[in-house]
mmCIF file with all atom_site columns, C-alpha atoms in Angstrom:
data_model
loop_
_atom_site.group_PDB
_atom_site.id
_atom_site.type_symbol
_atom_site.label_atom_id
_atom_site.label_alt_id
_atom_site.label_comp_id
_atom_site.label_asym_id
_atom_site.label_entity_id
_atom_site.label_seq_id
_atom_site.pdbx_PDB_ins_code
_atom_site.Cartn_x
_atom_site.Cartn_y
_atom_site.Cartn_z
_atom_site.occupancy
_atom_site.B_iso_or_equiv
_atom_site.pdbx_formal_charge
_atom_site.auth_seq_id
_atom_site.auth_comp_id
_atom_site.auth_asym_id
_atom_site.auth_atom_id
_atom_site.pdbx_PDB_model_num
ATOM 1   C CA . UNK M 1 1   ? 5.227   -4.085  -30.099 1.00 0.00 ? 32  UNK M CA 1
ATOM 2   C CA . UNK M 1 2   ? 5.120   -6.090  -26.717 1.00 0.00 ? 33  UNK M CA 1
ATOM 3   C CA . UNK M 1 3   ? 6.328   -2.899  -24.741 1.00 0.00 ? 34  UNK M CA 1
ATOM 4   C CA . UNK M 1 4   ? 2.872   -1.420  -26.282 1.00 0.00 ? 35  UNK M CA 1
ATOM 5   C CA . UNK M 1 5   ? 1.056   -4.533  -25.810 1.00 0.00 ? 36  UNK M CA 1
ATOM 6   C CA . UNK M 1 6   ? 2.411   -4.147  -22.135 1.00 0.00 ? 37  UNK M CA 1
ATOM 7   C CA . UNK M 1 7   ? 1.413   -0.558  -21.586 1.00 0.00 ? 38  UNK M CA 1
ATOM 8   C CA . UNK M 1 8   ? -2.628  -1.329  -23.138 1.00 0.00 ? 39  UNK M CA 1
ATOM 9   C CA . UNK M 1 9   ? -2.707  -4.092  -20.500 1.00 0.00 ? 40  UNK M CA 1
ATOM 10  C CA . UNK M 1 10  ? -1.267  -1.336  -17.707 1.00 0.00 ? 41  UNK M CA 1
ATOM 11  C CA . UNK M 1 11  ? -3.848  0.747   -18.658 1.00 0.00 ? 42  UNK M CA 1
ATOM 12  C CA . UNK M 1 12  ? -6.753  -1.441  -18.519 1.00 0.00 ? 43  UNK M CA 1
ATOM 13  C CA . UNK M 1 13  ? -5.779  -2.605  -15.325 1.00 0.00 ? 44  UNK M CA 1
ATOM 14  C CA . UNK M 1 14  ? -5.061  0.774   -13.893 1.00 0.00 ? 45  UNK M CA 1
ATOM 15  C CA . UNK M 1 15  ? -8.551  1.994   -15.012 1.00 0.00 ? 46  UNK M CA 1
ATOM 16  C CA . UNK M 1 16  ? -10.378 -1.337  -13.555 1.00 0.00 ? 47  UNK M CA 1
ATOM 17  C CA . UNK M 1 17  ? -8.342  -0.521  -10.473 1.00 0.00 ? 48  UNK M CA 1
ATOM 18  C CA . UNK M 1 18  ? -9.719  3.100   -9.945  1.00 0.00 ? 49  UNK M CA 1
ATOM 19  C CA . UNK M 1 19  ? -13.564 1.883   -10.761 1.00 0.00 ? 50  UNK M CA 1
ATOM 20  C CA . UNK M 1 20  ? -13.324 -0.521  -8.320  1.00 0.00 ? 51  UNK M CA 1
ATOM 21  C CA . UNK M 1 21  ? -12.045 2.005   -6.140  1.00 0.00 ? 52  UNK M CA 1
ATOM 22  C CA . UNK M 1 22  ? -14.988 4.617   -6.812  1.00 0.00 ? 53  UNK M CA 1
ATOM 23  C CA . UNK M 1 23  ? -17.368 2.065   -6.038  1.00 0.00 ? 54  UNK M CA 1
ATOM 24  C CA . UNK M 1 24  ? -15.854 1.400   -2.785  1.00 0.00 ? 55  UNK M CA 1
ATOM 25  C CA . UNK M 1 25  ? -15.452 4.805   -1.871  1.00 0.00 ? 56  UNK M CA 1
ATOM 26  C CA . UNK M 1 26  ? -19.282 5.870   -3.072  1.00 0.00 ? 57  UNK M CA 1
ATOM 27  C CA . UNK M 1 27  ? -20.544 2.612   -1.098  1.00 0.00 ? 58  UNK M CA 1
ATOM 28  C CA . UNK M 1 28  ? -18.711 3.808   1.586   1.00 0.00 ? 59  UNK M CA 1
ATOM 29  C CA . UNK M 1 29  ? -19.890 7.440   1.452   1.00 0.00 ? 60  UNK M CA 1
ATOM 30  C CA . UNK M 1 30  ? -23.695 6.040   1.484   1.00 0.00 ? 61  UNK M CA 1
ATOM 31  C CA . UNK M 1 31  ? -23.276 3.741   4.237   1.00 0.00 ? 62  UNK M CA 1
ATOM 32  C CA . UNK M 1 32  ? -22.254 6.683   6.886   1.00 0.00 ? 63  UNK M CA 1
ATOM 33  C CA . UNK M 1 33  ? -26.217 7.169   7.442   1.00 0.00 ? 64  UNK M CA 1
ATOM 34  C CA . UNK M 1 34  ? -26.115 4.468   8.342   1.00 0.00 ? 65  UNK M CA 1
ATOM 35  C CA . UNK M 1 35  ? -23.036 4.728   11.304  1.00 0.00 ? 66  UNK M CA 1
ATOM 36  C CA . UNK M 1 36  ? -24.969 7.932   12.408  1.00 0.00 ? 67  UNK M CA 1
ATOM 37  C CA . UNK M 1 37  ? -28.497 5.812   13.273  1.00 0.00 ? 68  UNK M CA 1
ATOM 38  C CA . UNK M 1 38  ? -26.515 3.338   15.180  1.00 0.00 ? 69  UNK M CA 1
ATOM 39  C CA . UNK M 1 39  ? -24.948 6.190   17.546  1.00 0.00 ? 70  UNK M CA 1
ATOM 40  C CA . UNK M 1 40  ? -28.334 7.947   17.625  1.00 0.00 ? 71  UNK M CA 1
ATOM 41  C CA . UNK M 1 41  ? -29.755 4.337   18.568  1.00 0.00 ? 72  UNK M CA 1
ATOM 42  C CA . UNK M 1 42  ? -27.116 3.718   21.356  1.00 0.00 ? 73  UNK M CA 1
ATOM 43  C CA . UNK M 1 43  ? -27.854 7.335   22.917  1.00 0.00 ? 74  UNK M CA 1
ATOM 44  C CA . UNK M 1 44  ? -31.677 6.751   22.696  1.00 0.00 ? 75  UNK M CA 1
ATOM 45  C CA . UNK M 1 45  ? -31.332 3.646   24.399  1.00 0.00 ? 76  UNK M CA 1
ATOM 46  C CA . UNK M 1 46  ? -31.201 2.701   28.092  1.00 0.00 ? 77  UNK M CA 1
ATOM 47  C CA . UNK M 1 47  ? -31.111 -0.880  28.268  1.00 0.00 ? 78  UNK M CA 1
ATOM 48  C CA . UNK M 1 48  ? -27.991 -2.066  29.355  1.00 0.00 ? 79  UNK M CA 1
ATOM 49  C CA . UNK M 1 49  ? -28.080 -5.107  27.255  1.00 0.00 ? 80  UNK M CA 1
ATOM 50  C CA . UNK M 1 50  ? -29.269 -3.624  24.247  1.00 0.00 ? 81  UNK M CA 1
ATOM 51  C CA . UNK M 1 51  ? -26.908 -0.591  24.170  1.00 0.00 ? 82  UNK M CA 1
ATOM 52  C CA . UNK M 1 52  ? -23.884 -3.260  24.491  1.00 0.00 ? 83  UNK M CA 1
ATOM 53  C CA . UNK M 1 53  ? -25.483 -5.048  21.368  1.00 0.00 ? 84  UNK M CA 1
ATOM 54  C CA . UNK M 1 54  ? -25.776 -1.775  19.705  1.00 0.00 ? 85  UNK M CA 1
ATOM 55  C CA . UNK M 1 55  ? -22.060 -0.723  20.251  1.00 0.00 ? 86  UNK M CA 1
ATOM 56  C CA . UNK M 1 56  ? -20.651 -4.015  19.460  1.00 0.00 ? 87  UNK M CA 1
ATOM 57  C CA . UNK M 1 57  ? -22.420 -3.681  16.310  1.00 0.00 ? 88  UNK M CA 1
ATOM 58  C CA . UNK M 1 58  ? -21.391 0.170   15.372  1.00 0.00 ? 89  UNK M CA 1
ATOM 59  C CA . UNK M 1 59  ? -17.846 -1.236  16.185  1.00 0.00 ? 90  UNK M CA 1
ATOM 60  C CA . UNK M 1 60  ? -18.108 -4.006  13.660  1.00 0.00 ? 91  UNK M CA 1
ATOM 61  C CA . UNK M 1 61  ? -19.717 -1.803  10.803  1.00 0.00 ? 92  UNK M CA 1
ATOM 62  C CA . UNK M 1 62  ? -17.492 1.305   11.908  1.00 0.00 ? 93  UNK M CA 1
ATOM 63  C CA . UNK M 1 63  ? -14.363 -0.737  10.963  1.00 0.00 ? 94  UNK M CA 1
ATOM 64  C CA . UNK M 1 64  ? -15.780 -2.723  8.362   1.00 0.00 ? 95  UNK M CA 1
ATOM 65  C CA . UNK M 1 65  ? -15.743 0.841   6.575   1.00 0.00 ? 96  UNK M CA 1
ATOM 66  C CA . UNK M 1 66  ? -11.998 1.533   7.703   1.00 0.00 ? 97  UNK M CA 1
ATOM 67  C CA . UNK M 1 67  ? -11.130 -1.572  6.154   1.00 0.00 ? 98  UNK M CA 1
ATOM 68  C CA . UNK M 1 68  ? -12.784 -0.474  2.931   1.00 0.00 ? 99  UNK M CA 1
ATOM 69  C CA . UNK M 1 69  ? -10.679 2.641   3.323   1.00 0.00 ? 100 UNK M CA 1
ATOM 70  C CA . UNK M 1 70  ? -7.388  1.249   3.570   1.00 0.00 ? 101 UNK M CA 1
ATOM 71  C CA . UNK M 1 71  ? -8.613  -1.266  1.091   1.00 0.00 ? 102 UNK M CA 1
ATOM 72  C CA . UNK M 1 72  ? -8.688  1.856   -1.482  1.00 0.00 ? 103 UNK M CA 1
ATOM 73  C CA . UNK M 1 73  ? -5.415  3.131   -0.384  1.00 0.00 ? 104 UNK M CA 1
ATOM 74  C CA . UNK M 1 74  ? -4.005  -0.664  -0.816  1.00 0.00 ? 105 UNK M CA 1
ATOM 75  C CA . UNK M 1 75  ? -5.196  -0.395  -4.429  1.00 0.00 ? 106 UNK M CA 1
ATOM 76  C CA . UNK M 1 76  ? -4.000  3.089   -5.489  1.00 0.00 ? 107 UNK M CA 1
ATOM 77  C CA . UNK M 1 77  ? -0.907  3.517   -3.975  1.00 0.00 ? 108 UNK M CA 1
ATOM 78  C CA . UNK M 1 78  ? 0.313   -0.593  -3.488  1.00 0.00 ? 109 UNK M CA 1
ATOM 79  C CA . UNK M 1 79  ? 2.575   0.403   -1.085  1.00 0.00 ? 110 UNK M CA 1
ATOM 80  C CA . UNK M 1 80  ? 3.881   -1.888  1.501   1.00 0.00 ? 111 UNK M CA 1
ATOM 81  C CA . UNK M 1 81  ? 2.873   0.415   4.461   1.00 0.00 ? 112 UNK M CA 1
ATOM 82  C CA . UNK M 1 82  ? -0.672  0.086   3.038   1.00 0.00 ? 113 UNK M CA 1
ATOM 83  C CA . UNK M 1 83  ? -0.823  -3.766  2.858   1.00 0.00 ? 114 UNK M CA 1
ATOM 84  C CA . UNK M 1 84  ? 0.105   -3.946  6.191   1.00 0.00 ? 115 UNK M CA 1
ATOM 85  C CA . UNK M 1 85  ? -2.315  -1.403  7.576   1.00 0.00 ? 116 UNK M CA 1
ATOM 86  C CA . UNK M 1 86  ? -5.448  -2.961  5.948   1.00 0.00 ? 117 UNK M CA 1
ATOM 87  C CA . UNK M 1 87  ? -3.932  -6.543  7.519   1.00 0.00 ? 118 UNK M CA 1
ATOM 88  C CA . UNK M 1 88  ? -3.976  -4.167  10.913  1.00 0.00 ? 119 UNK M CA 1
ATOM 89  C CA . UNK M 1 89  ? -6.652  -3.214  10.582  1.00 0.00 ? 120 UNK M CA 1
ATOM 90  C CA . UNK M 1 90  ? -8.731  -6.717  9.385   1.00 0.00 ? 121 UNK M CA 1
ATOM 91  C CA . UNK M 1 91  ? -7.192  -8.005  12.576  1.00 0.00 ? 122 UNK M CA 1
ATOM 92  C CA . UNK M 1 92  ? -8.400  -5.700  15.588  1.00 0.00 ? 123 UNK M CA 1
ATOM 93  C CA . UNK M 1 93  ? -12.013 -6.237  14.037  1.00 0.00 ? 124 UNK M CA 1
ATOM 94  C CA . UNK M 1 94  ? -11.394 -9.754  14.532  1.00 0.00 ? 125 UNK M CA 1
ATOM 95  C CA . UNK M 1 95  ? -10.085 -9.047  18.146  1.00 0.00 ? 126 UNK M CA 1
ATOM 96  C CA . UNK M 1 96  ? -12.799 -6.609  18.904  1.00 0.00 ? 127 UNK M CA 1
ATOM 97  C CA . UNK M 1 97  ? -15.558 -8.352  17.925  1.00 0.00 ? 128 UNK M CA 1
ATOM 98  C CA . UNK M 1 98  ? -15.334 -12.122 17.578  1.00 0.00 ? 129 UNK M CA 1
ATOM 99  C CA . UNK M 1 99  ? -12.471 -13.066 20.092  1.00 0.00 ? 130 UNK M CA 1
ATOM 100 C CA . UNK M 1 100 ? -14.443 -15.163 22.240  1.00 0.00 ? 131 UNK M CA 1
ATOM 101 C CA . UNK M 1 101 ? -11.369 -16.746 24.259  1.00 0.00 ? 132 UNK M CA 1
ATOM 102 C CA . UNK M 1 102 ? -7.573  -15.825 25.626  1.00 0.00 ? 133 UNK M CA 1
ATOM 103 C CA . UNK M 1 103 ? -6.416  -17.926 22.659  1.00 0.00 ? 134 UNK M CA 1
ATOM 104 C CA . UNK M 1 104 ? -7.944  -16.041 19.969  1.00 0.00 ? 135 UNK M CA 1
ATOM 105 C CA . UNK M 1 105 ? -6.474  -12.710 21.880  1.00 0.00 ? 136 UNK M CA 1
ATOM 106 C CA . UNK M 1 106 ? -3.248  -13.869 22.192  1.00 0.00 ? 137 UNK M CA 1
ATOM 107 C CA . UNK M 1 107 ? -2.759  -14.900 18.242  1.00 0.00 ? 138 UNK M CA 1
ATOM 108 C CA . UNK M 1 108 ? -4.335  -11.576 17.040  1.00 0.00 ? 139 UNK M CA 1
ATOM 109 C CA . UNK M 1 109 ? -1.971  -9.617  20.031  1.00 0.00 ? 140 UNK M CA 1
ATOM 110 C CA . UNK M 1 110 ? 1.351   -11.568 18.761  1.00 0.00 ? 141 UNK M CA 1
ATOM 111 C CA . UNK M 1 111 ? 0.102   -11.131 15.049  1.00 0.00 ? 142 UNK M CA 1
ATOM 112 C CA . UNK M 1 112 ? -0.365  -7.218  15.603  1.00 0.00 ? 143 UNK M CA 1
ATOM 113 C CA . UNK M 1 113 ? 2.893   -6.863  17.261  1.00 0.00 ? 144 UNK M CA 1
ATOM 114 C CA . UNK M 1 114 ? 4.646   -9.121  13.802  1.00 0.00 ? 145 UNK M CA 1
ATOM 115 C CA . UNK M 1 115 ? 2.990   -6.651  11.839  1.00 0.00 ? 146 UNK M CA 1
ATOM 116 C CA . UNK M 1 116 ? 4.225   -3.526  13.845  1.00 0.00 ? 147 UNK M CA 1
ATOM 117 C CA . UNK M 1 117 ? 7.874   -5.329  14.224  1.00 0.00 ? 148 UNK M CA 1
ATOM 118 C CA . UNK M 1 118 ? 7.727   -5.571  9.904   1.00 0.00 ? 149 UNK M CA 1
ATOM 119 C CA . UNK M 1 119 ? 6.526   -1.874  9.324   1.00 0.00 ? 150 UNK M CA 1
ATOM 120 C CA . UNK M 1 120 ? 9.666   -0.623  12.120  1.00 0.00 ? 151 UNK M CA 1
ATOM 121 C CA . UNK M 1 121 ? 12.246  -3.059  11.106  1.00 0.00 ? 152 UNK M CA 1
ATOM 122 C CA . UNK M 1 122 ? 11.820  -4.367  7.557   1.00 0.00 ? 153 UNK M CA 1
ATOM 123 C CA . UNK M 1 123 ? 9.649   -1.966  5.810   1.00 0.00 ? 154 UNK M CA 1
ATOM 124 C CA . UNK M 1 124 ? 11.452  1.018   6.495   1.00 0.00 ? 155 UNK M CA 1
ATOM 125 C CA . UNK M 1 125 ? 14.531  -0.427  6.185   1.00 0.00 ? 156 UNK M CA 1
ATOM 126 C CA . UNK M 1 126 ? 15.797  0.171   2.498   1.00 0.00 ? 157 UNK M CA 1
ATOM 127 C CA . UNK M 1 127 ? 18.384  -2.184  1.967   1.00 0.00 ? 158 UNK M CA 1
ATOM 128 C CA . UNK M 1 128 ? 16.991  -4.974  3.612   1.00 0.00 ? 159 UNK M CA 1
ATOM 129 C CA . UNK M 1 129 ? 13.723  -3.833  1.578   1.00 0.00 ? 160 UNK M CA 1
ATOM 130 C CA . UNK M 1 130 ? 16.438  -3.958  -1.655  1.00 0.00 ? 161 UNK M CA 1
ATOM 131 C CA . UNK M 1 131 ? 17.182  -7.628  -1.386  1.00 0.00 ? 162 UNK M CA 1
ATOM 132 C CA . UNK M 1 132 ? 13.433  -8.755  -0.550  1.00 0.00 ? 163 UNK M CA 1
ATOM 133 C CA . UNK M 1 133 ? 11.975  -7.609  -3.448  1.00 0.00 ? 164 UNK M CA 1
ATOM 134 C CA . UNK M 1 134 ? 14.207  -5.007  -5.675  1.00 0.00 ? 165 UNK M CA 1
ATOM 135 C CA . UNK M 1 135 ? 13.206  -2.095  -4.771  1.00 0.00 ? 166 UNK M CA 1
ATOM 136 C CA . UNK M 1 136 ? 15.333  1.081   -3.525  1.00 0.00 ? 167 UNK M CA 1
ATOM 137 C CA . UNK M 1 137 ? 14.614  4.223   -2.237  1.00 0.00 ? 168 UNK M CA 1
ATOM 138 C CA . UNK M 1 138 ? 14.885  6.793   -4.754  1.00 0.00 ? 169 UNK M CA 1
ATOM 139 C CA . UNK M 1 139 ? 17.030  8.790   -2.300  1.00 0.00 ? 170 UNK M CA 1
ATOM 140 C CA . UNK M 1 140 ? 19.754  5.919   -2.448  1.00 0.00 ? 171 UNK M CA 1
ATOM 141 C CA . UNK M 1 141 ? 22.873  7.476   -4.352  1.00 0.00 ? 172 UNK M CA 1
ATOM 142 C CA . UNK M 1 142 ? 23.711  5.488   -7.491  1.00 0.00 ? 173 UNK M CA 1
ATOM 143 C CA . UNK M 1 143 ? 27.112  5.164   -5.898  1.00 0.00 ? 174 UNK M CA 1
ATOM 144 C CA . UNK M 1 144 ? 25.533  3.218   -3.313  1.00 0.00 ? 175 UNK M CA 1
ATOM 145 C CA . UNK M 1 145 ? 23.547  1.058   -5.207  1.00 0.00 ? 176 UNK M CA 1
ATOM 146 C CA . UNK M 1 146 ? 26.448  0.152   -7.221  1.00 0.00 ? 177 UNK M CA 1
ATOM 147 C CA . UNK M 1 147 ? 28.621  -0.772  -4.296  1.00 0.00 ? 178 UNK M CA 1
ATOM 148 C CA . UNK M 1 148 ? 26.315  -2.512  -2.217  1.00 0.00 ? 179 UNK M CA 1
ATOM 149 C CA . UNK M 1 149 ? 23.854  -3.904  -4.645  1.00 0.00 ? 180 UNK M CA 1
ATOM 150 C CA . UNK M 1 150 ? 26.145  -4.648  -7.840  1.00 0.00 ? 181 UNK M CA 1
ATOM 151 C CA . UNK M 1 151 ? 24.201  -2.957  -10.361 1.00 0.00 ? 182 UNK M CA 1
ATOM 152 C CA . UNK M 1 152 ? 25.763  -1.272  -13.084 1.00 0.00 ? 183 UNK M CA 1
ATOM 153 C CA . UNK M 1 153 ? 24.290  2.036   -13.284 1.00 0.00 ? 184 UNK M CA 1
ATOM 154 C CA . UNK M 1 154 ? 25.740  4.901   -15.178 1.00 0.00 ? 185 UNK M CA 1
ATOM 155 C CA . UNK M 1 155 ? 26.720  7.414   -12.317 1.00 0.00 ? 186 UNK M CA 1
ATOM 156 C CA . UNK M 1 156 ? 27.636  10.060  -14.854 1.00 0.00 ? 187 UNK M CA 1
ATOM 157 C CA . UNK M 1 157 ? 23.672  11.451  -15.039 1.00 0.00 ? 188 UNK M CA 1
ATOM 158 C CA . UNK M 1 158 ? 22.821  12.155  -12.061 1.00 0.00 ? 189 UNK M CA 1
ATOM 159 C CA . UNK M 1 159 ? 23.661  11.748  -8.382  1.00 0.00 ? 190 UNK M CA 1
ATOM 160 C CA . UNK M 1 160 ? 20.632  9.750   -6.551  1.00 0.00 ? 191 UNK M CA 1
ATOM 161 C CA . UNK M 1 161 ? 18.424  6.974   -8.287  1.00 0.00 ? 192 UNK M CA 1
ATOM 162 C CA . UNK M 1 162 ? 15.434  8.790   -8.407  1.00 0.00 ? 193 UNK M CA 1
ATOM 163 C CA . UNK M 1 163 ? 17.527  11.519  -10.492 1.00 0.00 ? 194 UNK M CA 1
ATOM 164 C CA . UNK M 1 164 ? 18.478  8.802   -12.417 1.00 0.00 ? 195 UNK M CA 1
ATOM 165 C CA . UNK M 1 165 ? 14.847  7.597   -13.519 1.00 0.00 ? 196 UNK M CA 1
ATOM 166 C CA . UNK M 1 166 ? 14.033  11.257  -14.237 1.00 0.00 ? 197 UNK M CA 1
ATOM 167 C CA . UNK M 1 167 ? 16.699  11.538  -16.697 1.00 0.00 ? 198 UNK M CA 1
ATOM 168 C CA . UNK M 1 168 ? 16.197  8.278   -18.429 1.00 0.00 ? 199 UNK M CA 1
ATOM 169 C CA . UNK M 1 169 ? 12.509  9.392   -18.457 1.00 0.00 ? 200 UNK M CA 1
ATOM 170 C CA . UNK M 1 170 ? 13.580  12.484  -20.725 1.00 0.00 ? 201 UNK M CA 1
ATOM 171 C CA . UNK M 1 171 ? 15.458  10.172  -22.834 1.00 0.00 ? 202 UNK M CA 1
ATOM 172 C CA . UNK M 1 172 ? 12.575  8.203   -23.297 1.00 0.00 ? 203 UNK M CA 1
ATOM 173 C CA . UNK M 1 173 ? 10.413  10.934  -23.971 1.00 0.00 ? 204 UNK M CA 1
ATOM 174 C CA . UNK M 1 174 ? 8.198   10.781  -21.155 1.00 0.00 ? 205 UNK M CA 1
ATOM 175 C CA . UNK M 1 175 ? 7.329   14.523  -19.560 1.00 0.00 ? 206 UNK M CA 1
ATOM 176 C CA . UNK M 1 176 ? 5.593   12.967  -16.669 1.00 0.00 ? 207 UNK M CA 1
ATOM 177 C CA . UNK M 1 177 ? 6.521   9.881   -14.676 1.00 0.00 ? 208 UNK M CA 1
ATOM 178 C CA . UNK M 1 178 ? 4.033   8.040   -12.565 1.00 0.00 ? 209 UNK M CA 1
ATOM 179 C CA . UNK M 1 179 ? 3.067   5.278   -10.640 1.00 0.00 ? 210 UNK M CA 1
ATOM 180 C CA . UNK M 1 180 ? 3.972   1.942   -12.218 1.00 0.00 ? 211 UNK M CA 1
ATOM 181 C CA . UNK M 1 181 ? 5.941   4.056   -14.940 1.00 0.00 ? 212 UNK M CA 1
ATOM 182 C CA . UNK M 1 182 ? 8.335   1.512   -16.444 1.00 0.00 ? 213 UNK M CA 1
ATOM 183 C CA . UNK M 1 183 ? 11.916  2.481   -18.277 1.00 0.00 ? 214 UNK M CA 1
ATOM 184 C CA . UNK M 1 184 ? 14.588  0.310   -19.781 1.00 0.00 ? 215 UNK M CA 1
ATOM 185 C CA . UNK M 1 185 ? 18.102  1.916   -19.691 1.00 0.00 ? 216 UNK M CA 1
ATOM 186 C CA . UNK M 1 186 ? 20.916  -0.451  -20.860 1.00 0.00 ? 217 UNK M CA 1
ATOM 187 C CA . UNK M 1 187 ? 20.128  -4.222  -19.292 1.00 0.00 ? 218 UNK M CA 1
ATOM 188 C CA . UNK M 1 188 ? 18.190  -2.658  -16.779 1.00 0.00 ? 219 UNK M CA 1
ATOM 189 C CA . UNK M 1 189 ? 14.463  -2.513  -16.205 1.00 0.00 ? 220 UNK M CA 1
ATOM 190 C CA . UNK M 1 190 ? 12.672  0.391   -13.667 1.00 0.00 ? 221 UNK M CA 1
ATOM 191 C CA . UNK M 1 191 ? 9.555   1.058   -12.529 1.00 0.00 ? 222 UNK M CA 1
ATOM 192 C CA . UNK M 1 192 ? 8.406   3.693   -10.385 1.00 0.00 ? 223 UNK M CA 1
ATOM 193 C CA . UNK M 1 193 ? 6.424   1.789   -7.104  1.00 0.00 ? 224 UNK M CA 1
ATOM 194 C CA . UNK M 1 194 ? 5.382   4.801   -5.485  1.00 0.00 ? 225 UNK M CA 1
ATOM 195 C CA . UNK M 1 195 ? 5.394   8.751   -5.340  1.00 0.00 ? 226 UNK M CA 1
ATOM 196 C CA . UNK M 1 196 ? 4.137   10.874  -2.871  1.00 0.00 ? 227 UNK M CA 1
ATOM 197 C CA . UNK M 1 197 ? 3.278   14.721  -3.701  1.00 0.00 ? 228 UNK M CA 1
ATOM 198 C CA . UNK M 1 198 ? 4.618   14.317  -7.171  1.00 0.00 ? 229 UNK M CA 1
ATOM 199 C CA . UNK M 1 199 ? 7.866   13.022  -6.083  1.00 0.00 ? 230 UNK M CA 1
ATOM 200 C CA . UNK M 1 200 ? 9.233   9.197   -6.532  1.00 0.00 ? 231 UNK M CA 1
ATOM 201 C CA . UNK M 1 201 ? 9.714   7.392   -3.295  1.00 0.00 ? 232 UNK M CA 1
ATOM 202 C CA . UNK M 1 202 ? 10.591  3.592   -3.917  1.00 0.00 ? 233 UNK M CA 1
ATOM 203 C CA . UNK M 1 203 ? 11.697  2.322   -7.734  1.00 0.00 ? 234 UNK M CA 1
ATOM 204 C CA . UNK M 1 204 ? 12.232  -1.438  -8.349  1.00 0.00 ? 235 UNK M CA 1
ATOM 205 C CA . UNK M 1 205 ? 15.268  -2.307  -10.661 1.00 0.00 ? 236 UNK M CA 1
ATOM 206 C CA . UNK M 1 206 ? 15.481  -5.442  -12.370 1.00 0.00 ? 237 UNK M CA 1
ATOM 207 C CA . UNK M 1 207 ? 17.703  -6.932  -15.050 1.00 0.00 ? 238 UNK M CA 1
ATOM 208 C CA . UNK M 1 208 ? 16.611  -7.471  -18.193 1.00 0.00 ? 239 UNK M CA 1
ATOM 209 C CA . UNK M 1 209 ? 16.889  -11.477 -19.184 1.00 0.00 ? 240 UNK M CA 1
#
């Protein structure tokens, strides 16, 4: 009863999620008129002045729609690479357009280069990635996992973790796994983080209390 309870509430969320994300994307779609008069304005005009105005303003709305982009990514796919691009991304507007000293550029500089340092070192790094927050690459062989990690995962299904899911998936009697799919095998709870092209990419394991 709670696992269905669980699943309604998924679902709800999930289709809050993607309205929130159409209406982003079709306010986004009907502001690009808008980008276009701004460059047709900064051609038409000679004014030094003005033009520099102009720009500084098609910058500011140009990524102001970026943001809303990787905003929309953030929400469907809630990967960490996405989180960290909209932060990117919400920080060289900042820079670009309302840096007025050497301060203000050096703490969005040094934040930029944290954020870049996180996505090399820490983001694509899976076992440091395991003990932050759970999750393993579903490429990880359960062999692995259970040596490094001390889970005890049956190795006799199948030979990497994602394999793994998909067969406690058919146990289950779920054809398709998705996003946010969530399996209990043993004392063991999974669900899928995210997939790219069909195929699971990061899976968070934790143990059932």
């Amino acid at each position: 009863m709670g696992k269905k309870i669980k699943d309604i509430i998924d679902k709800g969320i999930k289709i809050i999620e993607v309205l929130i994300c159409l209406t982003i994307l079709l306010t986004l779609l009907l502001s690009v008129p808008n980008l276009i008069r701004y460059s047709i304005d900064i051609v038409q005009t000679l004014q030094l002045r003005q033009n520099y105005e102009l720009l500084n303003e098609f910058l500011k709305y140009a990524l102001l729609l970026v943001v809303g982009i990787e905003l929309i990514e953030m929400i469907i796919t809630r990967s960490h690479e996405a989180i960290l691009t909209l932060i990117l991304f919400v920080i060289a507007r900042k820079m670009l357009l309302y840096s007025v000293d050497l301060i203000d550029i050096l703490i969005g500089s040094v934040s930029i280069g944290l954020i870049f340092a996180i996505i090399k070192f820490v983001v694509k790094d899976d076992k440091l990635m395991a003990k932050i927050d759970n999750t393993y690459s579903a490429a990880m062989t359960v062999k692995q996992i259970k040596k490094e990690y001390k889970l005890d995962l049956p190795q006799d299904m199948s030979n990497t973790l994602g394999g793994l899911v998909y067969e406690i998936a058919k146990i289950e009697g779920i054809d398709e796994v998705k996003e946010n799919t969530r399996l209990i095998y043993g004392s063991y709870k999974f669900k899928i983080i995210s997939m790219k092209d069909g195929v699971i990419e990061r899976i968070r394991i934790e143990e059932l209390k």
